[in-house]
Short mmCIF file of C-alpha atoms in Angstrom, two decimals:
data_model
loop_
_atom_site.label_atom_id
_atom_site.label_comp_id
_atom_site.label_asym_id
_atom_site.label_seq_id
_atom_site.Cartn_x
_atom_site.Cartn_y
_atom_site.Cartn_z
CA MET A 513 7.05 40.25 -2.28
CA ALA A 514 5.60 42.68 -4.68
CA THR A 515 2.05 42.20 -5.74
CA SER A 516 1.13 41.40 -9.25
CA GLU A 517 -1.04 43.89 -11.12
CA HIS A 518 -3.53 41.21 -11.47
CA GLU A 519 -3.52 40.39 -7.57
CA SER A 520 -4.05 44.33 -6.94
CA GLU A 521 -6.90 44.27 -9.05
CA SER A 522 -8.37 41.34 -7.41
CA GLU A 523 -8.05 42.72 -4.33
CA TYR A 524 -9.37 46.18 -4.98
CA ASP A 525 -12.59 44.74 -6.51
CA GLU A 526 -12.82 42.59 -3.40
CA LEU A 527 -12.67 45.50 -1.09
CA LEU A 528 -15.15 47.37 -3.20
CA ASP A 529 -17.54 44.50 -3.00
CA ARG A 530 -17.35 44.52 0.90
CA VAL A 531 -17.79 48.23 0.78
CA LYS A 532 -20.74 47.79 -1.21
CA ARG A 533 -22.55 45.27 0.72
CA ILE A 534 -21.92 47.81 4.06
CA SER A 535 -23.35 50.66 1.97
CA ASN A 536 -26.43 48.52 0.93
CA VAL A 537 -27.05 47.71 4.66
CA GLY A 538 -26.78 51.23 5.55
CA ASP A 539 -29.12 52.33 3.18
CA ALA A 540 -31.89 49.57 4.23
CA THR A 541 -31.46 51.46 8.03
CA GLY A 542 -31.87 54.74 6.25
CA ILE A 543 -35.23 53.47 4.92
CA LEU A 544 -36.28 52.40 8.09
CA TYR A 545 -35.42 55.34 9.71
CA TRP A 546 -37.32 57.29 7.28
CA ASP A 547 -40.43 54.96 7.99
CA GLN A 548 -40.21 55.53 11.60
CA GLN A 549 -40.20 59.17 11.23
CA THR A 550 -43.16 59.03 8.66
CA LYS A 551 -45.21 56.21 8.61
CA MET A 552 -44.39 53.74 11.23
CA PRO A 553 -47.16 53.75 14.10
CA GLU A 554 -45.87 54.74 17.59
CA GLY A 555 -46.25 51.02 19.10
CA GLY A 556 -43.54 49.89 16.60
CA THR A 557 -40.60 51.22 18.27
CA PRO A 558 -39.74 48.05 20.22
CA ALA A 559 -39.67 45.91 16.99
CA ARG A 560 -38.07 48.76 15.08
CA SER A 561 -35.26 49.58 17.48
CA LYS A 562 -34.25 45.51 17.06
CA GLN A 563 -34.35 45.75 13.43
CA LEU A 564 -32.01 48.69 13.31
CA SER A 565 -29.75 47.30 15.81
CA ALA A 566 -29.42 44.14 14.00
CA LEU A 567 -28.44 46.03 10.85
CA GLN A 568 -26.01 48.21 12.36
CA SER A 569 -24.12 45.04 13.89
CA ILE A 570 -23.83 43.55 10.26
CA SER A 571 -22.73 46.54 8.91
CA HIS A 572 -20.18 46.79 11.99
CA GLU A 573 -19.13 43.04 11.51
CA LEU A 574 -18.40 43.51 7.45
CA LEU A 575 -16.39 46.96 8.14
CA THR A 576 -14.26 45.55 11.04
CA ASN A 577 -13.89 41.99 9.74
CA GLU A 578 -10.05 41.03 9.64
CA ARG A 579 -10.19 40.40 5.98
CA THR A 580 -11.09 44.50 5.31
CA GLY A 581 -8.00 45.03 7.40
CA GLU A 582 -5.95 42.74 5.23
CA LEU A 583 -7.14 44.57 1.94
CA LEU A 584 -6.51 47.52 2.97
CA ASP A 585 -2.94 47.09 4.00
CA ALA A 586 -2.34 45.23 0.53
CA LEU A 587 -3.75 48.24 -1.38
CA GLU A 588 -1.99 50.78 0.39
CA ARG A 589 1.46 49.31 -0.59
CA GLU A 590 0.32 49.74 -4.38
CA MET A 591 0.37 52.73 -6.53
CA LEU A 592 -3.22 53.60 -6.97
CA ASP A 593 -5.17 56.08 -9.15
CA ASP A 594 -6.48 58.86 -7.72
CA ASP A 595 -9.97 57.66 -7.31
CA ARG A 596 -8.71 54.16 -6.04
CA ALA A 597 -6.72 55.91 -3.60
CA ALA A 598 -9.49 58.21 -2.26
CA VAL A 599 -11.62 54.87 -1.92
CA VAL A 600 -8.95 53.13 0.28
CA ARG A 601 -8.50 56.58 2.14
CA GLU A 602 -12.04 56.52 2.93
CA VAL A 603 -12.47 52.93 3.89
CA ARG A 604 -9.29 53.04 5.97
CA ARG A 605 -10.77 56.07 8.17
CA GLN A 606 -14.11 53.90 8.54
CA TYR A 607 -12.14 50.74 9.42
CA GLU A 608 -9.93 52.70 11.96
CA ARG A 609 -12.75 54.30 14.02
CA ALA A 610 -14.76 51.13 14.13
CA VAL A 611 -12.24 48.25 14.69
CA ASP A 612 -11.98 48.96 18.27
CA VAL A 613 -15.44 49.46 19.03
CA PRO A 614 -17.36 46.08 20.48
CA GLY A 615 -20.06 44.91 18.61
CA GLU A 616 -22.20 44.75 21.65
CA LEU A 617 -21.55 48.52 21.88
CA VAL A 618 -22.89 49.33 18.41
CA GLU A 619 -25.92 47.07 18.81
CA GLU A 620 -27.07 49.01 22.53
CA LEU A 621 -26.26 52.13 21.29
CA THR A 622 -28.09 51.50 18.05
CA GLU A 623 -31.54 49.98 19.81
CA THR A 624 -31.03 53.05 22.40
CA MET A 625 -30.90 55.82 19.99
CA SER A 626 -34.44 54.21 18.21
CA GLU A 627 -35.85 54.21 21.72
CA ALA A 628 -34.72 57.62 22.80
CA GLN A 629 -36.58 59.00 19.26
CA GLN A 630 -40.06 57.80 20.72
CA ALA A 631 -39.06 58.95 24.21
CA TRP A 632 -38.12 62.22 22.60
CA ARG A 633 -41.58 62.81 20.63
CA ASP A 634 -43.42 61.87 23.53
CA ALA A 635 -41.66 64.21 25.88
CA LYS A 636 -41.76 67.23 23.36
CA ALA A 637 -45.51 66.45 23.17
CA ASP A 638 -46.05 66.19 27.08
CA ASP A 639 -43.50 69.02 27.68
CA GLU A 640 -41.79 66.66 30.20
CA PHE A 641 -37.82 67.12 29.87
CA GLU A 642 -37.31 64.85 32.97
CA THR A 643 -38.99 61.69 30.84
CA PHE A 644 -36.69 62.04 28.29
CA ALA A 645 -33.40 62.74 30.61
CA PRO A 646 -32.68 59.17 31.44
CA TYR A 647 -32.56 58.07 27.74
CA LEU A 648 -30.50 61.43 26.91
CA ASP A 649 -28.03 60.44 29.62
CA ARG A 650 -27.58 56.83 28.67
CA LEU A 651 -26.65 58.05 25.35
CA ARG A 652 -24.04 60.46 26.41
CA GLU A 653 -22.54 57.23 28.40
CA LEU A 654 -22.73 55.12 25.47
CA HIS A 655 -21.31 58.04 23.03
CA VAL A 656 -18.69 58.61 25.31
CA GLU A 657 -17.59 55.10 25.85
CA ARG A 658 -17.81 54.43 22.05
CA ALA A 659 -15.09 57.65 21.44
CA GLU A 660 -13.10 56.27 23.92
CA HIS A 661 -12.65 53.25 22.17
CA ILE A 662 -11.70 54.92 18.93
CA ASP A 663 -9.20 57.38 20.69
CA PRO A 664 -8.58 56.44 24.11
CA ASP A 665 -6.40 59.61 24.38
CA GLY A 666 -8.50 61.98 22.37
CA ASP A 667 -11.46 64.47 23.41
CA PRO A 668 -14.52 62.29 23.33
CA TYR A 669 -16.32 65.45 22.06
CA GLU A 670 -14.05 66.08 19.22
CA VAL A 671 -14.09 62.41 18.26
CA MET A 672 -17.86 62.84 17.96
CA PHE A 673 -17.46 66.03 15.87
CA GLU A 674 -15.45 63.86 13.50
CA ASP A 675 -18.17 61.40 13.06
CA GLY A 676 -19.69 63.95 10.75
CA GLU A 677 -17.26 66.28 9.84
CA PRO A 678 -13.99 64.41 9.15
CA TYR A 679 -10.88 66.38 8.06
CA LEU A 680 -11.95 69.88 9.17
CA PRO A 681 -10.57 70.53 12.55
CA LEU A 682 -12.76 71.58 15.37
CA ASP A 683 -11.22 74.23 16.34
CA THR A 684 -11.16 75.68 12.53
CA VAL A 685 -14.87 75.66 13.22
CA GLU A 686 -14.62 77.21 16.73
CA ARG A 687 -12.67 80.11 15.12
CA ILE A 688 -15.23 80.81 12.67
CA PHE A 689 -17.68 80.75 15.39
CA ASP A 690 -15.89 83.22 17.29
CA GLU A 691 -15.72 85.74 14.00
CA LEU A 692 -19.36 85.08 13.71
CA ARG A 693 -20.04 86.24 17.27
CA GLU A 694 -17.81 89.24 16.54
CA GLY A 695 -19.93 90.24 13.31
CA LEU A 696 -23.51 89.06 14.12
CA VAL A 697 -24.23 90.15 17.70
CA PRO A 698 -23.45 93.99 16.89
CA LEU A 699 -25.67 93.57 13.68
CA ILE A 700 -28.46 91.92 15.31
CA GLU A 701 -28.47 94.73 18.14
CA ASP A 702 -28.33 97.13 15.28
CA VAL A 703 -31.41 95.72 13.38
CA GLN A 704 -33.24 95.62 16.99
CA GLU A 705 -32.37 99.34 17.83
CA ASN A 706 -32.27 101.32 14.63
CA GLY A 707 -33.84 99.00 12.00
CA ALA A 708 -36.75 100.50 10.14
CA ASN A 709 -40.04 98.92 10.31
CA ILE A 710 -40.40 96.22 7.68
CA ALA A 711 -43.38 94.11 6.51
CA ASP A 712 -43.33 91.39 8.57
CA ASP A 713 -47.26 90.45 8.58
CA ALA A 714 -47.32 89.90 4.80
CA PHE A 715 -48.60 86.30 5.59
CA SER A 716 -50.62 86.72 8.50
CA GLY A 717 -53.83 84.87 8.77
CA THR A 718 -54.77 80.91 8.64
CA PHE A 719 -53.55 78.72 6.00
CA ASP A 720 -54.64 75.33 5.78
CA ALA A 721 -52.24 72.13 5.70
CA GLU A 722 -53.31 70.71 2.61
CA THR A 723 -52.74 73.87 0.44
CA GLN A 724 -49.60 74.42 1.92
CA GLU A 725 -48.58 71.00 0.93
CA GLU A 726 -49.71 71.81 -2.64
CA LEU A 727 -47.73 75.30 -2.67
CA CYS A 728 -44.44 72.69 -1.42
CA ARG A 729 -45.02 70.67 -4.32
CA ASP A 730 -45.32 73.75 -6.55
CA ALA A 731 -41.98 74.87 -5.19
CA LEU A 732 -40.51 71.57 -5.57
CA ASP A 733 -41.62 71.28 -9.07
CA LEU A 734 -40.09 74.90 -10.05
CA LEU A 735 -36.95 74.09 -8.60
CA GLY A 736 -36.64 70.84 -10.70
CA TYR A 737 -36.88 68.07 -7.97
CA ASP A 738 -36.86 64.63 -9.47
CA TRP A 739 -40.44 63.02 -8.41
CA ASN A 740 -39.42 59.84 -10.32
CA ARG A 741 -36.51 59.70 -7.32
CA GLY A 742 -38.28 61.07 -4.73
CA ARG A 743 -40.98 62.20 -2.66
CA LEU A 744 -42.71 64.65 0.08
CA ASP A 745 -43.82 63.63 3.47
CA THR A 746 -44.42 65.34 7.01
CA ALA A 747 -42.23 64.47 9.75
CA PRO A 748 -42.00 66.14 13.36
CA HIS A 749 -38.65 67.30 12.25
CA PRO A 750 -38.16 68.11 8.90
CA PHE A 751 -35.14 66.23 7.30
CA MET A 752 -34.09 64.04 3.98
CA SER A 753 -33.08 60.45 3.60
CA GLY A 754 -31.78 58.50 0.58
CA THR A 755 -29.37 57.77 -1.98
CA GLN A 756 -28.67 59.35 -5.68
CA PHE A 757 -31.53 56.80 -6.60
CA ASP A 758 -34.04 58.03 -3.87
CA ALA A 759 -33.93 60.73 -2.18
CA ARG A 760 -37.03 61.75 0.04
CA VAL A 761 -37.78 65.18 1.53
CA THR A 762 -39.96 66.00 4.40
CA THR A 763 -41.48 68.92 5.83
CA ARG A 764 -44.08 70.00 8.46
CA TYR A 765 -47.31 72.48 8.40
CA ASN A 766 -48.05 75.38 10.57
CA GLU A 767 -51.24 76.56 9.66
CA ASP A 768 -50.41 79.85 10.97
CA ASP A 769 -47.19 80.54 9.00
CA PRO A 770 -46.71 78.79 5.40
CA ILE A 771 -43.38 80.28 5.07
CA ASP A 772 -42.14 77.89 7.47
CA SER A 773 -43.05 74.71 5.57
CA LEU A 774 -42.00 76.59 2.16
CA THR A 775 -38.49 77.23 3.36
CA ALA A 776 -38.05 73.80 5.23
CA THR A 777 -39.26 72.02 1.89
CA ILE A 778 -36.55 74.18 0.09
CA HIS A 779 -34.07 73.68 2.55
CA GLU A 780 -34.49 69.88 2.22
CA PHE A 781 -34.60 70.04 -1.38
CA GLY A 782 -31.09 71.19 -1.18
CA HIS A 783 -30.24 68.13 0.58
CA ALA A 784 -31.91 65.82 -1.85
CA THR A 785 -30.37 67.70 -4.80
CA TYR A 786 -26.94 66.91 -3.72
CA GLN A 787 -27.77 62.99 -3.19
CA LEU A 788 -29.56 62.98 -6.38
CA GLY A 789 -26.24 64.69 -7.78
CA LEU A 790 -24.12 61.94 -6.39
CA ARG A 791 -22.46 59.62 -9.19
CA ASP A 792 -24.81 56.70 -10.07
CA ASP A 793 -21.97 54.80 -11.46
CA ALA A 794 -20.30 54.74 -7.93
CA TYR A 795 -23.18 54.03 -5.81
CA GLY A 796 -22.15 52.09 -2.78
CA THR A 797 -18.77 53.52 -2.80
CA PRO A 798 -17.08 56.67 -1.19
CA LEU A 799 -17.05 58.07 -4.83
CA GLY A 800 -20.78 57.89 -4.60
CA ASP A 801 -21.36 59.38 -1.19
CA SER A 802 -21.46 62.82 0.06
CA ARG A 803 -18.49 64.37 1.88
CA SER A 804 -19.90 65.53 5.07
CA SER A 805 -22.64 66.95 7.21
CA GLY A 806 -21.26 70.20 6.67
CA ILE A 807 -20.87 70.04 3.06
CA HIS A 808 -24.45 68.58 2.87
CA GLU A 809 -25.73 71.25 4.98
CA SER A 810 -24.26 73.94 2.81
CA GLN A 811 -26.38 72.71 -0.21
CA SER A 812 -29.52 72.85 1.82
CA ARG A 813 -28.65 76.58 3.05
CA PHE A 814 -27.72 77.52 -0.40
CA TRP A 815 -30.97 76.97 -1.87
CA GLU A 816 -33.01 78.06 1.17
CA ASN A 817 -31.26 81.55 1.89
CA HIS A 818 -29.17 82.07 -1.76
CA VAL A 819 -31.98 81.23 -3.86
CA GLY A 820 -35.40 80.90 -1.67
CA ARG A 821 -34.99 84.02 0.12
CA THR A 822 -33.85 86.13 -2.75
CA LYS A 823 -36.07 88.82 -3.97
CA ALA A 824 -35.53 87.19 -7.60
CA PHE A 825 -37.21 84.06 -6.33
CA TRP A 826 -40.19 85.95 -4.99
CA GLU A 827 -40.62 87.90 -8.08
CA LEU A 828 -41.22 84.16 -9.71
CA PHE A 829 -42.92 82.72 -6.88
CA LEU A 830 -45.39 85.01 -5.51
CA PRO A 831 -48.01 84.83 -8.29
CA THR A 832 -48.30 80.90 -7.30
CA VAL A 833 -48.63 81.97 -3.75
CA LYS A 834 -51.45 84.04 -4.48
CA GLU A 835 -53.24 81.21 -6.53
CA ARG A 836 -53.15 78.75 -3.88
CA PHE A 837 -53.53 81.34 -1.03
CA PRO A 838 -55.99 84.12 -2.63
CA GLU A 839 -55.94 85.83 0.66
CA THR A 840 -52.55 87.18 -0.19
CA GLU A 841 -53.63 88.85 -3.44
CA ASP A 842 -52.55 92.27 -2.21
CA VAL A 843 -49.20 91.16 -0.87
CA THR A 844 -46.36 92.79 -3.05
CA VAL A 845 -42.86 91.36 -4.01
CA GLU A 846 -41.14 93.98 -1.47
CA GLU A 847 -43.50 92.73 1.34
CA ALA A 848 -42.96 89.09 0.70
CA TYR A 849 -39.12 89.37 0.60
CA GLU A 850 -39.31 91.44 3.45
CA ALA A 851 -41.50 89.01 5.47
CA VAL A 852 -39.24 85.97 4.79
CA ASN A 853 -36.14 87.60 5.76
CA GLN A 854 -37.15 89.58 8.83
CA VAL A 855 -35.02 89.46 11.85
CA PHE A 856 -37.16 87.35 14.63
CA THR A 857 -35.92 88.79 17.80
CA ASP A 858 -38.20 87.02 19.78
CA ASN A 859 -38.04 83.66 18.01
CA LEU A 860 -37.52 80.81 20.19
CA ILE A 861 -37.14 78.14 17.69
CA ARG A 862 -34.05 77.38 15.76
CA VAL A 863 -35.80 75.96 12.50
CA GLU A 864 -37.92 79.18 12.13
CA ALA A 865 -34.70 81.24 13.05
CA ASP A 866 -33.78 83.98 10.48
CA GLU A 867 -30.35 84.18 8.68
CA LEU A 868 -28.73 86.04 11.42
CA THR A 869 -30.21 84.94 14.83
CA TYR A 870 -30.15 81.18 13.46
CA HIS A 871 -26.40 80.91 14.51
CA MET A 872 -26.73 81.94 17.76
CA HIS A 873 -29.24 79.17 18.13
CA ILE A 874 -26.46 77.17 16.71
CA ILE A 875 -23.60 78.48 19.26
CA LEU A 876 -25.94 77.97 22.04
CA ARG A 877 -26.46 74.25 21.35
CA SER A 878 -22.68 73.51 20.64
CA GLU A 879 -21.57 75.01 24.13
CA ILE A 880 -24.25 73.15 25.70
CA GLU A 881 -23.80 69.83 24.38
CA ARG A 882 -19.95 70.45 25.03
CA GLU A 883 -20.46 70.89 28.38
CA TYR A 884 -22.65 68.14 28.78
CA VAL A 885 -20.36 65.65 27.16
CA SER A 886 -17.37 66.61 29.18
CA GLY A 887 -19.22 66.44 32.31
CA ASP A 888 -19.28 69.88 33.29
CA LEU A 889 -23.16 69.65 33.08
CA ASP A 890 -25.69 67.23 34.57
CA VAL A 891 -28.65 66.30 32.53
CA ASP A 892 -31.06 67.98 34.90
CA GLU A 893 -29.24 71.15 34.42
CA ILE A 894 -29.71 71.27 30.70
CA PRO A 895 -33.24 73.01 30.37
CA GLY A 896 -31.88 75.93 33.09
CA ARG A 897 -28.45 76.06 31.23
CA TRP A 898 -30.27 76.13 28.01
CA ASN A 899 -32.68 79.39 29.11
CA GLU A 900 -29.69 80.82 30.42
CA LEU A 901 -28.16 81.20 27.25
CA MET A 902 -31.11 82.18 25.27
CA ASP A 903 -31.28 85.05 27.69
CA GLU A 904 -27.54 85.84 27.14
CA TYR A 905 -27.58 85.39 23.45
CA LEU A 906 -31.16 86.23 22.07
CA ASP A 907 -32.57 88.00 25.06
CA ILE A 908 -35.51 85.65 25.47
CA VAL A 909 -36.33 82.95 27.65
CA PRO A 910 -38.59 80.00 26.50
CA GLU A 911 -41.70 79.35 29.03
CA THR A 912 -41.70 75.30 28.38
CA ASP A 913 -38.66 72.98 27.69
CA SER A 914 -40.83 71.82 24.20
CA GLU A 915 -39.92 75.53 23.05
CA GLY A 916 -36.48 75.21 24.50
CA CYS A 917 -34.08 72.13 25.21
CA LEU A 918 -36.71 69.56 23.62
CA GLN A 919 -37.36 71.30 20.28
CA ASP A 920 -34.68 69.25 18.40
CA ILE A 921 -34.31 65.46 17.64
CA HIS A 922 -30.52 65.50 16.85
CA TRP A 923 -29.56 64.34 20.48
CA THR A 924 -31.15 61.05 20.07
CA SER A 925 -28.56 60.16 17.22
CA ARG A 926 -25.52 61.90 18.08
CA PHE A 927 -23.41 65.07 19.77
CA GLY A 928 -21.10 67.00 17.89
CA GLY A 929 -23.34 67.93 15.21
CA PHE A 930 -25.02 71.30 15.30
CA GLN A 931 -21.67 73.09 14.38
CA ASN A 932 -22.31 71.69 10.62
CA TYR A 933 -25.36 73.97 10.32
CA THR A 934 -23.15 77.11 10.79
CA VAL A 935 -20.60 75.54 8.47
CA GLY A 936 -22.94 75.05 6.13
CA SER A 937 -24.35 78.54 5.82
CA VAL A 938 -20.73 79.79 5.82
CA PHE A 939 -19.61 77.67 2.91
CA ALA A 940 -23.06 78.40 1.18
CA ALA A 941 -22.21 81.85 0.94
CA GLN A 942 -18.70 81.13 -0.14
CA LEU A 943 -20.27 78.83 -2.91
CA TRP A 944 -22.61 81.98 -4.09
CA ALA A 945 -19.78 84.17 -4.31
CA THR A 946 -17.78 82.03 -6.62
CA ILE A 947 -21.16 81.17 -8.71
CA GLU A 948 -21.55 84.94 -9.45
CA GLU A 949 -18.16 85.31 -10.69
CA GLU A 950 -18.56 82.11 -12.77
CA LEU A 951 -22.01 82.24 -14.06
CA ASP A 952 -23.51 85.08 -15.94
CA ASP A 953 -26.03 86.88 -13.32
CA PRO A 954 -27.10 84.09 -11.09
CA ALA A 955 -29.63 86.29 -9.82
CA GLU A 956 -31.24 86.72 -13.16
CA LEU A 957 -31.43 83.16 -13.58
CA ILE A 958 -33.43 82.75 -10.51
CA HIS A 959 -35.98 85.46 -11.68
CA GLU A 960 -36.39 83.43 -15.21
CA GLY A 961 -36.73 80.23 -13.21
CA ASN A 962 -33.67 78.89 -14.89
CA PHE A 963 -32.02 76.93 -12.11
CA ASP A 964 -30.18 74.40 -14.43
CA PRO A 965 -27.25 76.45 -14.77
CA ILE A 966 -27.08 76.85 -10.80
CA ARG A 967 -27.70 72.94 -10.04
CA GLU A 968 -25.30 72.05 -12.63
CA TRP A 969 -22.59 73.93 -11.63
CA LEU A 970 -22.95 72.78 -8.06
CA THR A 971 -23.33 68.98 -9.24
CA GLU A 972 -19.97 69.46 -11.11
CA ASN A 973 -18.14 70.91 -8.39
CA ILE A 974 -19.60 69.62 -5.38
CA HIS A 975 -22.06 66.37 -6.08
CA GLU A 976 -20.11 64.62 -8.27
CA GLN A 977 -16.75 64.91 -6.47
CA GLY A 978 -18.45 62.32 -3.58
CA GLN A 979 -15.67 61.74 -1.32
CA ARG A 980 -12.81 62.21 -3.82
CA TYR A 981 -11.35 65.23 -1.93
CA THR A 982 -10.90 65.71 1.84
CA THR A 983 -13.31 68.49 3.14
CA ASP A 984 -10.42 71.26 2.92
CA GLU A 985 -9.73 70.01 -0.27
CA LEU A 986 -12.95 69.91 -1.85
CA ILE A 987 -13.70 73.42 -0.32
CA GLU A 988 -10.53 75.09 -2.23
CA GLU A 989 -11.15 73.18 -5.06
CA ALA A 990 -14.72 74.38 -5.55
CA THR A 991 -13.85 78.15 -4.44
CA GLY A 992 -10.22 78.31 -4.76
CA GLU A 993 -9.66 79.48 -1.14
CA PRO A 994 -9.96 77.75 2.29
CA LEU A 995 -13.28 77.84 4.24
CA THR A 996 -13.63 81.70 5.68
CA ALA A 997 -16.55 83.59 7.63
CA ASP A 998 -15.69 86.67 5.20
CA TYR A 999 -18.10 85.87 2.52
CA PHE A 1000 -20.94 85.01 5.02
CA LEU A 1001 -20.60 88.20 7.12
CA GLU A 1002 -20.22 90.37 3.98
CA TYR A 1003 -23.57 88.92 2.57
CA VAL A 1004 -25.75 89.11 5.44
CA THR A 1005 -24.24 92.90 6.54
CA GLU A 1006 -25.12 94.28 3.05
CA LYS A 1007 -28.47 92.18 2.80
CA TYR A 1008 -30.04 93.27 6.15
CA GLY A 1009 -28.42 96.70 5.88
CA GLU A 1010 -30.55 97.04 3.16
CA ILE A 1011 -33.77 95.28 4.23
CA TYR A 1012 -33.71 97.33 7.43
CA ASP A 1013 -32.11 100.48 6.16
CA LEU A 1014 -29.27 100.45 8.16
CA ASP A 1015 -26.26 102.90 8.08
#
């Protein structure tokens, strides 16, 4: 018997109410995570683990409740408009990836992740991978078990990858990685062997953290960060957390390198701008949520690299740097531009890497975690494998695990996520090429400090779309073509060829 229009409306409203409750629980979880990384005393971990586990359990129960499935089945028989069809599609995907996962597993996984974060911080501080290894091994077991519940016949690693990047096949991403290897490795070698000497010491010295924070706040003011809906704090690993009403950024300070905190802050600003650009009226629904990890990363890499590392930006911002740090008074725009874009041939740390070697760091991590998840690599072999690939890809080997396999917090939360950093960089270059066609001289807009047209274009074409489109559809809607590495390779070849005076 056909469902009446009134019944359909009622069922959609009921589903939407359920989805909003799930979203609210998730956002509360996000605030607890933010607090754990920024404010919580170290001794709070046992209680916080239980709190996060309880909230995740509530969310899981709401999503996998039999009534959720009944509502989805009923609505999928109806003729829905595009927005409602998108909501049902996204809730269906979440439901199907959760319904066969036992609640007890969800609770244990969440609790173990929280405990692992404190264990990682301690292990990194003490340079003792072996103390973190048992947590990592247990997380691998739990994540594989969860993946097998979601898709018993699938590759667990691919299932994990799809957690953050739905609708963009892993083989597509791996094809892009192959193209990047082909293009980046010879370019990096050309820079190393034939590159001209550049001003890589423009910001050498000691720069106190307090003044660096003031400088980061200056940058956020300039770019248009909404302080009524955000804040700046410090964290061991910079991140952004929040919603369209409260998008908080974090950074960290290295007194030997003020550019590290500045670029990290601009990077997280890009994430926050995405969150703040989501539709207020769709809060709590897929239409008011970000599309994917890779799309999110495209926004942070866009602002960090295509804005914050441009000559136009440094023509605009260098006077502020000199005001905060008078010892940089003699630095020229050209020197500042070269310093923030230098290729670090001896850099060990991913978040401090340049636009070229950065992706070799990502490829390395992706290869290691895939080997580890598949069982081809034991946990105690990770440090050695890390150093082996660092030597192969970057011709440098870390002396400590803190500078090697312990430098990232990511494995305390998930596997299969590092690829999204490169997906984001590739898409950011594709977005920049589109913006150059559609806006009148975006580089001049940056030089003038007029960031509104750029931000408004991104908001209209990416942020406000929420999850209305699948990932591949959104990329084509925004740029007119599928995701391609061509624009990124053209961009870095031209940029670094000019900086290093390559033939």
